[in-house]
Amino acid sequence: MTLSYPRKIDLACTPTPLQFMARATNEWGGEHRLWVKRDDLTGSILSGNKVRKLEFIAAHALDNGYDTLVTCGGLQSNHCRATAFVGAQLGLKVHLILRGEEPTDKDGNYLLDCLAGAKVSIYPARQYFKELESLFGQWQAYYAERGHNALLVPTGGSNGIGVWGYISACEELLVDFAAADISRAHLITASGSGGTQAGLTLGALLHDLPATVWGINVCDDEQYFLDKVSEDVRDWADRYPDVPEVDVRPRVLDGYVGPGYGLADPEIFDLIARLSRLEGIVLDPVYTGKAFHGMVCEIAKGTFSGVRDIVFMHTGGTFGIFPQRDGFRWPQE
Ligand SMILES: *Cc1c(COP(=O)(O)O)cnc(C)c1O
């Protein structure tokens, strides 16, 4: 289907490779072939899934007279780090509303936020969750009083604008599938704010990509993500009245959150080390490690049975291993 995309700014290194994981297939694949779409290679500092959304969000900001981006996330948010560098690159001010405790050391994504020159305000989790909307409003007013026009970018860049990033990625996957002789696949992504899953689910429909898209949630629960994906799709349809009508049926595999958002059991750290050694691919303990673990468990349960190919969307997050270095058990076999 020919879609008319809104403008984007080229920020991501795309197309990213689709790679066959021979050794992981041997270990966990069973009847399946395991593939990985390397969206951890969308950039160096901009690595991960958020830059695909930010390509469209940044164009929207520049085209509508915004000079400042205000966004939010956990202290180690990949989305905030990517936004900080996109802003630096484009000459936009960036203000990050971060959830957590003021850290004694600058580490991981937070260190990078500071390097990029983003302004940072840190709030304890209780206050953050309770007051997020009003904090956005307060900072927007703060910039307005100083003559700046701040675009409020929601958690993870997940809204009707950001979803274009993964609608567009489905066009890459069409080419990848043809080259890899994949006629039908299960496509698996970690879900944190829902926008990647929403974009892939929409994109698969719009581009006739023969893939069943699954989100593995790393926070909240199945119902939350069913609702969130539908909400992002609705926002997309409202913002772009010329897009085709689609009947989106999101699919969520719940049960892999572990102890909570950003908190992982030792088995997740072990899996990260195991895949590093098998494939030279590094997952993270917040998103991709849990999603990969979920995929392995669901393969063992037979969830994907009858379809040969499984594609794991590697959404990045590598910097998240550094502040969680103490979670790894040494020595590793
Ligand atoms: C944000 C993020 C996700 C989740 O993507 P959403 O679009 O927010 O659901 C997955 N993996 C990594 C590494 C992320 O940073």
Tab-separated table of C-alpha atoms and ligand atoms in Angstrom:
chain	number	residue	atom	x	y	z
A	1	MET	CA	0.000	0.000	0.000
A	2	THR	CA	1.348	3.465	-0.786
A	3	LEU	CA	1.077	5.519	2.344
A	4	SER	CA	1.853	9.181	2.534
A	5	TYR	CA	4.313	9.494	5.364
A	6	PRO	CA	4.829	12.790	7.141
A	7	ARG	CA	8.285	14.315	6.834
A	8	LYS	CA	11.079	12.741	8.822
A	9	ILE	CA	14.638	13.797	9.528
A	10	ASP	CA	17.266	11.172	8.750
A	11	LEU	CA	18.877	10.387	12.075
A	12	ALA	CA	18.964	6.579	12.226
A	13	CYS	CA	21.371	4.270	10.426
A	14	THR	CA	18.831	2.292	8.463
A	15	PRO	CA	18.088	-0.200	7.067
A	16	THR	CA	19.394	-2.293	9.934
A	17	PRO	CA	20.494	-5.871	9.219
A	18	LEU	CA	18.288	-8.909	9.714
A	19	GLN	CA	20.633	-11.659	10.892
A	20	PHE	CA	20.168	-15.376	11.273
A	21	MET	CA	21.199	-16.603	14.742
A	22	ALA	CA	22.594	-20.056	13.978
A	23	ARG	CA	23.943	-20.789	17.435
A	24	ALA	CA	20.905	-19.431	19.266
A	25	THR	CA	18.696	-21.459	16.932
A	26	ASN	CA	20.648	-24.525	17.903
A	27	GLU	CA	20.224	-23.732	21.573
A	28	TRP	CA	16.608	-22.562	21.785
A	29	GLY	CA	15.009	-22.733	18.325
A	30	GLY	CA	13.419	-26.184	18.379
A	31	GLU	CA	11.509	-26.431	15.111
A	32	HIS	CA	12.099	-22.731	14.414
A	33	ARG	CA	14.758	-20.583	12.800
A	34	LEU	CA	15.655	-17.590	14.997
A	35	TRP	CA	16.442	-14.232	13.429
A	36	VAL	CA	17.307	-10.879	14.914
A	37	LYS	CA	16.514	-7.469	13.454
A	38	ARG	CA	19.429	-5.380	14.619
A	39	ASP	CA	17.781	-2.149	15.723
A	40	ASP	CA	20.502	-1.973	18.341
A	41	LEU	CA	22.533	-0.801	15.333
A	42	THR	CA	20.424	2.233	14.416
A	43	GLY	CA	23.325	4.339	15.632
A	44	SER	CA	26.097	4.455	18.143
A	45	ILE	CA	24.859	6.945	20.701
A	46	LEU	CA	21.429	7.026	19.043
A	47	SER	CA	21.195	3.222	19.124
A	48	GLY	CA	17.908	1.458	19.684
A	49	ASN	CA	14.268	1.808	18.731
A	50	LYS	CA	13.603	5.356	19.940
A	51	VAL	CA	15.500	7.068	17.154
A	52	ARG	CA	13.081	5.656	14.560
A	53	LYS	CA	10.230	7.427	16.334
A	54	LEU	CA	12.275	10.559	16.934
A	55	GLU	CA	12.958	10.946	13.206
A	56	PHE	CA	9.271	11.803	12.797
A	57	ILE	CA	8.850	13.615	16.114
A	58	ALA	CA	11.838	15.889	15.469
A	59	ALA	CA	10.553	16.784	11.995
A	60	HIS	CA	7.168	17.598	13.545
A	61	ALA	CA	8.909	19.835	16.108
A	62	LEU	CA	10.938	21.753	13.539
A	63	ASP	CA	8.028	22.097	11.106
A	64	ASN	CA	5.736	23.472	13.812
A	65	GLY	CA	7.991	26.074	15.345
A	66	TYR	CA	9.152	24.235	18.463
A	67	ASP	CA	12.655	24.967	19.738
A	68	THR	CA	12.577	22.764	22.852
A	69	LEU	CA	11.739	19.115	23.563
A	70	VAL	CA	10.441	18.133	26.981
A	71	THR	CA	10.164	14.428	27.622
A	72	CYS	CA	10.213	11.939	30.481
A	73	GLY	CA	11.264	8.494	31.619
A	74	GLY	CA	13.188	6.521	34.176
A	75	LEU	CA	16.630	7.691	35.210
A	76	GLN	CA	18.140	5.185	32.768
A	77	SER	CA	15.649	5.845	29.986
A	78	ASN	CA	16.944	5.006	26.511
A	79	HIS	CA	14.295	7.284	25.054
A	80	CYS	CA	15.522	10.248	27.103
A	81	ARG	CA	19.116	9.615	26.061
A	82	ALA	CA	18.156	9.392	22.394
A	83	THR	CA	16.072	12.577	22.693
A	84	ALA	CA	18.964	14.386	24.379
A	85	PHE	CA	21.266	13.594	21.454
A	86	VAL	CA	18.693	14.290	18.759
A	87	GLY	CA	18.168	17.690	20.370
A	88	ALA	CA	21.896	18.329	20.546
A	89	GLN	CA	22.287	17.390	16.911
A	90	LEU	CA	19.434	19.601	15.705
A	91	GLY	CA	20.053	22.576	17.994
A	92	LEU	CA	16.916	22.049	20.068
A	93	LYS	CA	16.906	22.498	23.835
A	94	VAL	CA	16.040	19.298	25.691
A	95	HIS	CA	14.569	18.999	29.163
A	96	LEU	CA	14.233	15.558	30.737
A	97	ILE	CA	11.782	14.782	33.523
A	98	LEU	CA	13.387	11.733	35.110
A	99	ARG	CA	12.002	9.263	37.648
A	100	GLY	CA	14.251	8.036	40.411
A	101	GLU	CA	16.646	9.141	43.094
A	102	GLU	CA	19.387	11.673	42.450
A	103	PRO	CA	22.311	9.340	41.629
A	104	THR	CA	25.690	9.666	43.277
A	105	ASP	CA	27.437	8.581	40.060
A	106	LYS	CA	26.598	9.495	36.522
A	107	ASP	CA	26.288	6.187	34.702
A	108	GLY	CA	24.801	4.588	31.596
A	109	ASN	CA	22.146	6.628	29.822
A	110	TYR	CA	22.095	9.292	32.518
A	111	LEU	CA	25.796	10.018	31.996
A	112	LEU	CA	25.079	10.396	28.283
A	113	ASP	CA	22.113	12.728	28.934
A	114	CYS	CA	24.463	14.997	30.842
A	115	LEU	CA	27.115	14.847	28.111
A	116	ALA	CA	24.512	15.879	25.544
A	117	GLY	CA	23.739	18.970	27.598
A	118	ALA	CA	20.145	18.101	28.390
A	119	LYS	CA	18.548	19.857	31.353
A	120	VAL	CA	17.500	17.244	33.855
A	121	SER	CA	14.948	17.306	36.671
A	122	ILE	CA	14.752	14.212	38.835
A	123	TYR	CA	11.648	13.312	40.852
A	124	PRO	CA	11.014	10.439	43.265
A	125	ALA	CA	8.834	7.709	41.720
A	126	ARG	CA	5.760	8.497	43.839
A	127	GLN	CA	5.752	12.151	42.879
A	128	TYR	CA	6.603	11.384	39.259
A	129	PHE	CA	3.658	9.042	38.741
A	130	LYS	CA	1.251	11.300	40.570
A	131	GLU	CA	2.282	14.589	39.025
A	132	LEU	CA	3.700	13.753	35.609
A	133	GLU	CA	1.077	15.657	33.668
A	134	SER	CA	1.418	18.771	35.786
A	135	LEU	CA	5.236	18.548	35.662
A	136	PHE	CA	5.002	18.591	31.874
A	137	GLY	CA	2.731	21.620	32.121
A	138	GLN	CA	5.024	23.396	34.551
A	139	TRP	CA	8.110	22.968	32.376
A	140	GLN	CA	6.241	23.968	29.261
A	141	ALA	CA	5.147	27.160	31.046
A	142	TYR	CA	8.700	27.713	32.292
A	143	TYR	CA	10.006	27.705	28.720
A	144	ALA	CA	7.117	29.790	27.425
A	145	GLU	CA	7.892	32.522	29.983
A	146	ARG	CA	11.413	32.611	28.588
A	147	GLY	CA	10.267	32.889	24.993
A	148	HIS	CA	10.627	29.225	24.049
A	149	ASN	CA	8.133	26.861	22.523
A	150	ALA	CA	8.374	23.408	24.072
A	151	LEU	CA	7.003	20.270	22.444
A	152	LEU	CA	5.871	17.754	25.041
A	153	VAL	CA	6.982	14.292	23.946
A	154	PRO	CA	5.226	11.473	25.833
A	155	THR	CA	6.953	8.489	27.452
A	156	GLY	CA	8.982	6.526	24.915
A	157	GLY	CA	7.946	8.856	22.093
A	158	SER	CA	4.888	6.640	21.823
A	159	ASN	CA	2.081	8.563	20.165
A	160	GLY	CA	0.505	8.870	16.743
A	161	ILE	CA	3.600	10.605	15.360
A	162	GLY	CA	6.184	8.208	16.790
A	163	VAL	CA	4.408	5.101	15.485
A	164	TRP	CA	5.426	6.030	11.941
A	165	GLY	CA	8.934	4.867	12.855
A	166	TYR	CA	7.915	1.227	13.058
A	167	ILE	CA	5.323	1.451	10.299
A	168	SER	CA	8.267	2.417	8.160
A	169	ALA	CA	10.491	-0.334	9.621
A	170	CYS	CA	7.979	-2.872	8.276
A	171	GLU	CA	8.975	-1.822	4.763
A	172	GLU	CA	12.550	-2.812	5.637
A	173	LEU	CA	11.301	-6.111	6.992
A	174	LEU	CA	9.514	-6.845	3.704
A	175	VAL	CA	12.852	-6.589	1.923
A	176	ASP	CA	14.587	-8.559	4.691
A	177	PHE	CA	12.001	-11.344	4.552
A	178	ALA	CA	12.372	-11.680	0.785
A	179	ALA	CA	16.172	-11.850	1.022
A	180	ALA	CA	16.032	-14.401	3.857
A	181	ASP	CA	13.332	-16.520	2.225
A	182	ILE	CA	10.938	-15.931	5.121
A	183	SER	CA	7.381	-16.459	3.945
A	184	ARG	CA	5.704	-16.141	7.338
A	185	ALA	CA	7.061	-15.199	10.758
A	186	HIS	CA	6.319	-14.409	14.340
A	187	LEU	CA	7.801	-10.996	15.146
A	188	ILE	CA	8.619	-10.302	18.771
A	189	THR	CA	9.362	-7.021	20.483
A	190	ALA	CA	9.716	-5.810	24.038
A	191	SER	CA	6.917	-3.404	24.983
A	192	GLY	CA	7.480	-0.586	27.462
A	193	SER	CA	5.355	2.308	26.252
A	194	GLY	CA	3.677	0.457	23.389
A	195	GLY	CA	4.733	2.577	20.416
A	196	THR	CA	7.051	0.040	18.851
A	197	GLN	CA	4.414	-2.659	19.071
A	198	ALA	CA	1.768	-0.270	17.746
A	199	GLY	CA	3.957	0.713	14.792
A	200	LEU	CA	4.867	-2.870	13.935
A	201	THR	CA	1.286	-4.078	14.266
A	202	LEU	CA	0.035	-1.247	12.068
A	203	GLY	CA	2.930	-1.548	9.646
A	204	ALA	CA	2.462	-5.294	9.183
A	205	LEU	CA	-1.184	-4.671	8.239
A	206	LEU	CA	-0.547	-1.673	6.013
A	207	HIS	CA	2.376	-3.247	4.162
A	208	ASP	CA	1.096	-6.845	4.043
A	209	LEU	CA	4.093	-8.061	5.987
A	210	PRO	CA	3.429	-11.751	6.675
A	211	ALA	CA	4.191	-11.457	10.382
A	212	THR	CA	2.286	-11.974	13.606
A	213	VAL	CA	3.463	-9.223	15.939
A	214	TRP	CA	3.790	-9.930	19.673
A	215	GLY	CA	4.666	-7.488	22.409
A	216	ILE	CA	6.302	-8.889	25.505
A	217	ASN	CA	5.552	-6.383	28.238
A	218	VAL	CA	8.302	-5.299	30.627
A	219	CYS	CA	5.929	-3.420	32.927
A	220	ASP	CA	2.175	-3.254	33.597
A	221	ASP	CA	0.107	-6.106	32.115
A	222	GLU	CA	-1.582	-7.449	29.004
A	223	GLN	CA	-4.677	-5.257	29.258
A	224	TYR	CA	-2.590	-2.128	29.694
A	225	PHE	CA	-0.757	-2.770	26.434
A	226	LEU	CA	-3.855	-3.831	24.500
A	227	ASP	CA	-5.324	-0.454	25.479
A	228	LYS	CA	-2.111	1.504	24.936
A	229	VAL	CA	-1.525	0.126	21.437
A	230	SER	CA	-5.126	0.925	20.495
A	231	GLU	CA	-4.738	4.415	21.899
A	232	ASP	CA	-1.583	5.074	19.847
A	233	VAL	CA	-3.339	3.779	16.733
A	234	ARG	CA	-6.305	6.038	17.427
A	235	ASP	CA	-4.035	9.051	17.902
A	236	TRP	CA	-2.335	8.191	14.599
A	237	ALA	CA	-5.655	7.984	12.751
A	238	ASP	CA	-6.805	11.288	14.318
A	239	ARG	CA	-3.643	13.139	13.384
A	240	TYR	CA	-3.481	11.840	9.815
A	241	PRO	CA	-7.014	11.715	8.450
A	242	ASP	CA	-5.881	10.396	5.043
A	243	VAL	CA	-4.511	7.105	6.360
A	244	PRO	CA	-6.489	3.944	5.620
A	245	GLU	CA	-8.843	2.520	8.202
A	246	VAL	CA	-7.364	-0.523	9.857
A	247	ASP	CA	-8.592	-3.075	12.320
A	248	VAL	CA	-5.655	-3.511	14.654
A	249	ARG	CA	-5.546	-6.556	16.913
A	250	PRO	CA	-2.596	-6.235	19.257
A	251	ARG	CA	-1.117	-9.387	20.812
A	252	VAL	CA	0.669	-9.415	24.145
A	253	LEU	CA	2.627	-12.160	25.884
A	254	ASP	CA	2.398	-11.297	29.581
A	255	GLY	CA	4.268	-12.987	32.404
A	256	TYR	CA	7.853	-11.854	31.881
A	257	VAL	CA	8.000	-8.607	33.871
A	258	GLY	CA	9.834	-10.388	36.699
A	259	PRO	CA	10.240	-8.390	39.918
A	260	GLY	CA	9.210	-5.120	38.250
A	261	TYR	CA	10.133	-2.530	35.634
A	262	GLY	CA	13.907	-2.225	35.453
A	263	LEU	CA	14.417	-5.076	37.908
A	264	ALA	CA	15.562	-8.448	36.602
A	265	ASP	CA	16.052	-11.895	38.116
A	266	PRO	CA	19.491	-13.554	37.931
A	267	GLU	CA	18.283	-15.793	35.077
A	268	ILE	CA	17.907	-12.698	32.867
A	269	PHE	CA	21.485	-11.655	33.537
A	270	ASP	CA	22.632	-15.216	32.811
A	271	LEU	CA	20.716	-15.164	29.531
A	272	ILE	CA	22.362	-11.867	28.552
A	273	ALA	CA	25.790	-13.415	29.141
A	274	ARG	CA	24.794	-16.606	27.309
A	275	LEU	CA	23.617	-14.794	24.172
A	276	SER	CA	26.692	-12.555	24.240
A	277	ARG	CA	28.832	-15.676	24.035
A	278	LEU	CA	26.687	-17.518	21.531
A	279	GLU	CA	26.022	-14.739	19.055
A	280	GLY	CA	28.082	-11.671	19.940
A	281	ILE	CA	24.816	-9.861	20.629
A	282	VAL	CA	24.240	-7.987	23.887
A	283	LEU	CA	20.774	-7.636	25.400
A	284	ASP	CA	19.812	-5.426	28.351
A	285	PRO	CA	18.164	-6.259	31.694
A	286	VAL	CA	15.255	-3.789	31.348
A	287	TYR	CA	13.756	-4.629	27.939
A	288	THR	CA	15.421	-6.993	25.498
A	289	GLY	CA	16.703	-9.505	28.051
A	290	LYS	CA	13.179	-10.028	29.387
A	291	ALA	CA	11.666	-10.158	25.903
A	292	PHE	CA	14.241	-12.675	24.694
A	293	HIS	CA	13.624	-14.764	27.799
A	294	GLY	CA	9.887	-14.588	27.085
A	295	MET	CA	10.479	-15.697	23.508
A	296	VAL	CA	12.551	-18.689	24.625
A	297	CYS	CA	9.870	-19.728	27.149
A	298	GLU	CA	7.059	-19.375	24.601
A	299	ILE	CA	8.991	-21.435	22.046
A	300	ALA	CA	9.271	-24.179	24.662
A	301	LYS	CA	5.506	-23.955	25.274
A	302	GLY	CA	4.797	-24.345	21.556
A	303	THR	CA	3.163	-20.913	21.175
A	304	PHE	CA	4.727	-20.333	17.734
A	305	SER	CA	4.349	-23.895	16.556
A	306	GLY	CA	3.721	-24.425	12.836
A	307	VAL	CA	5.532	-21.281	11.702
A	308	ARG	CA	9.196	-21.830	10.909
A	309	ASP	CA	10.595	-18.351	11.383
A	310	ILE	CA	10.779	-16.170	14.475
A	311	VAL	CA	12.191	-12.648	14.272
A	312	PHE	CA	13.354	-10.978	17.471
A	313	MET	CA	13.370	-7.198	17.261
A	314	HIS	CA	16.507	-6.067	19.086
A	315	THR	CA	15.367	-2.684	20.296
A	316	GLY	CA	18.733	-1.674	21.795
A	317	GLY	CA	19.239	-0.637	25.399
A	318	THR	CA	22.896	-1.590	25.618
A	319	PHE	CA	23.846	1.321	27.886
A	320	GLY	CA	21.456	-0.113	30.478
A	321	ILE	CA	23.860	-2.928	31.345
A	322	PHE	CA	26.411	-0.579	32.883
A	323	PRO	CA	24.437	0.726	35.853
A	324	GLN	CA	23.268	-2.863	36.494
A	325	ARG	CA	26.745	-4.423	36.327
A	326	ASP	CA	26.283	-5.918	39.811
A	327	GLY	CA	23.483	-8.165	38.539
A	328	PHE	CA	25.890	-10.387	36.593
A	329	ARG	CA	27.209	-13.530	38.261
A	330	TRP	CA	30.864	-14.390	37.765
A	331	PRO	CA	32.400	-16.531	36.571
A	332	GLN	CA	30.048	-17.336	33.719
A	333	GLU	CA	30.399	-20.679	31.950
B	1	LIG	C1	11.811	1.861	24.985
B	1	LIG	C2	12.407	0.530	24.725
B	1	LIG	C3	11.609	-0.568	24.392
B	1	LIG	C4	10.107	-0.500	24.379
B	1	LIG	O1	9.628	0.212	23.276
B	1	LIG	P1	8.232	0.969	23.423
B	1	LIG	O2	7.999	1.537	22.092
B	1	LIG	O3	8.442	2.002	24.487
B	1	LIG	O4	7.224	-0.041	23.838
B	1	LIG	C5	12.218	-1.759	24.113
B	1	LIG	N1	13.552	-1.887	24.189
B	1	LIG	C6	14.347	-0.868	24.508
B	1	LIG	C7	15.801	-1.110	24.603
B	1	LIG	C8	13.810	0.378	24.778
B	1	LIG	O5	14.607	1.398	25.119
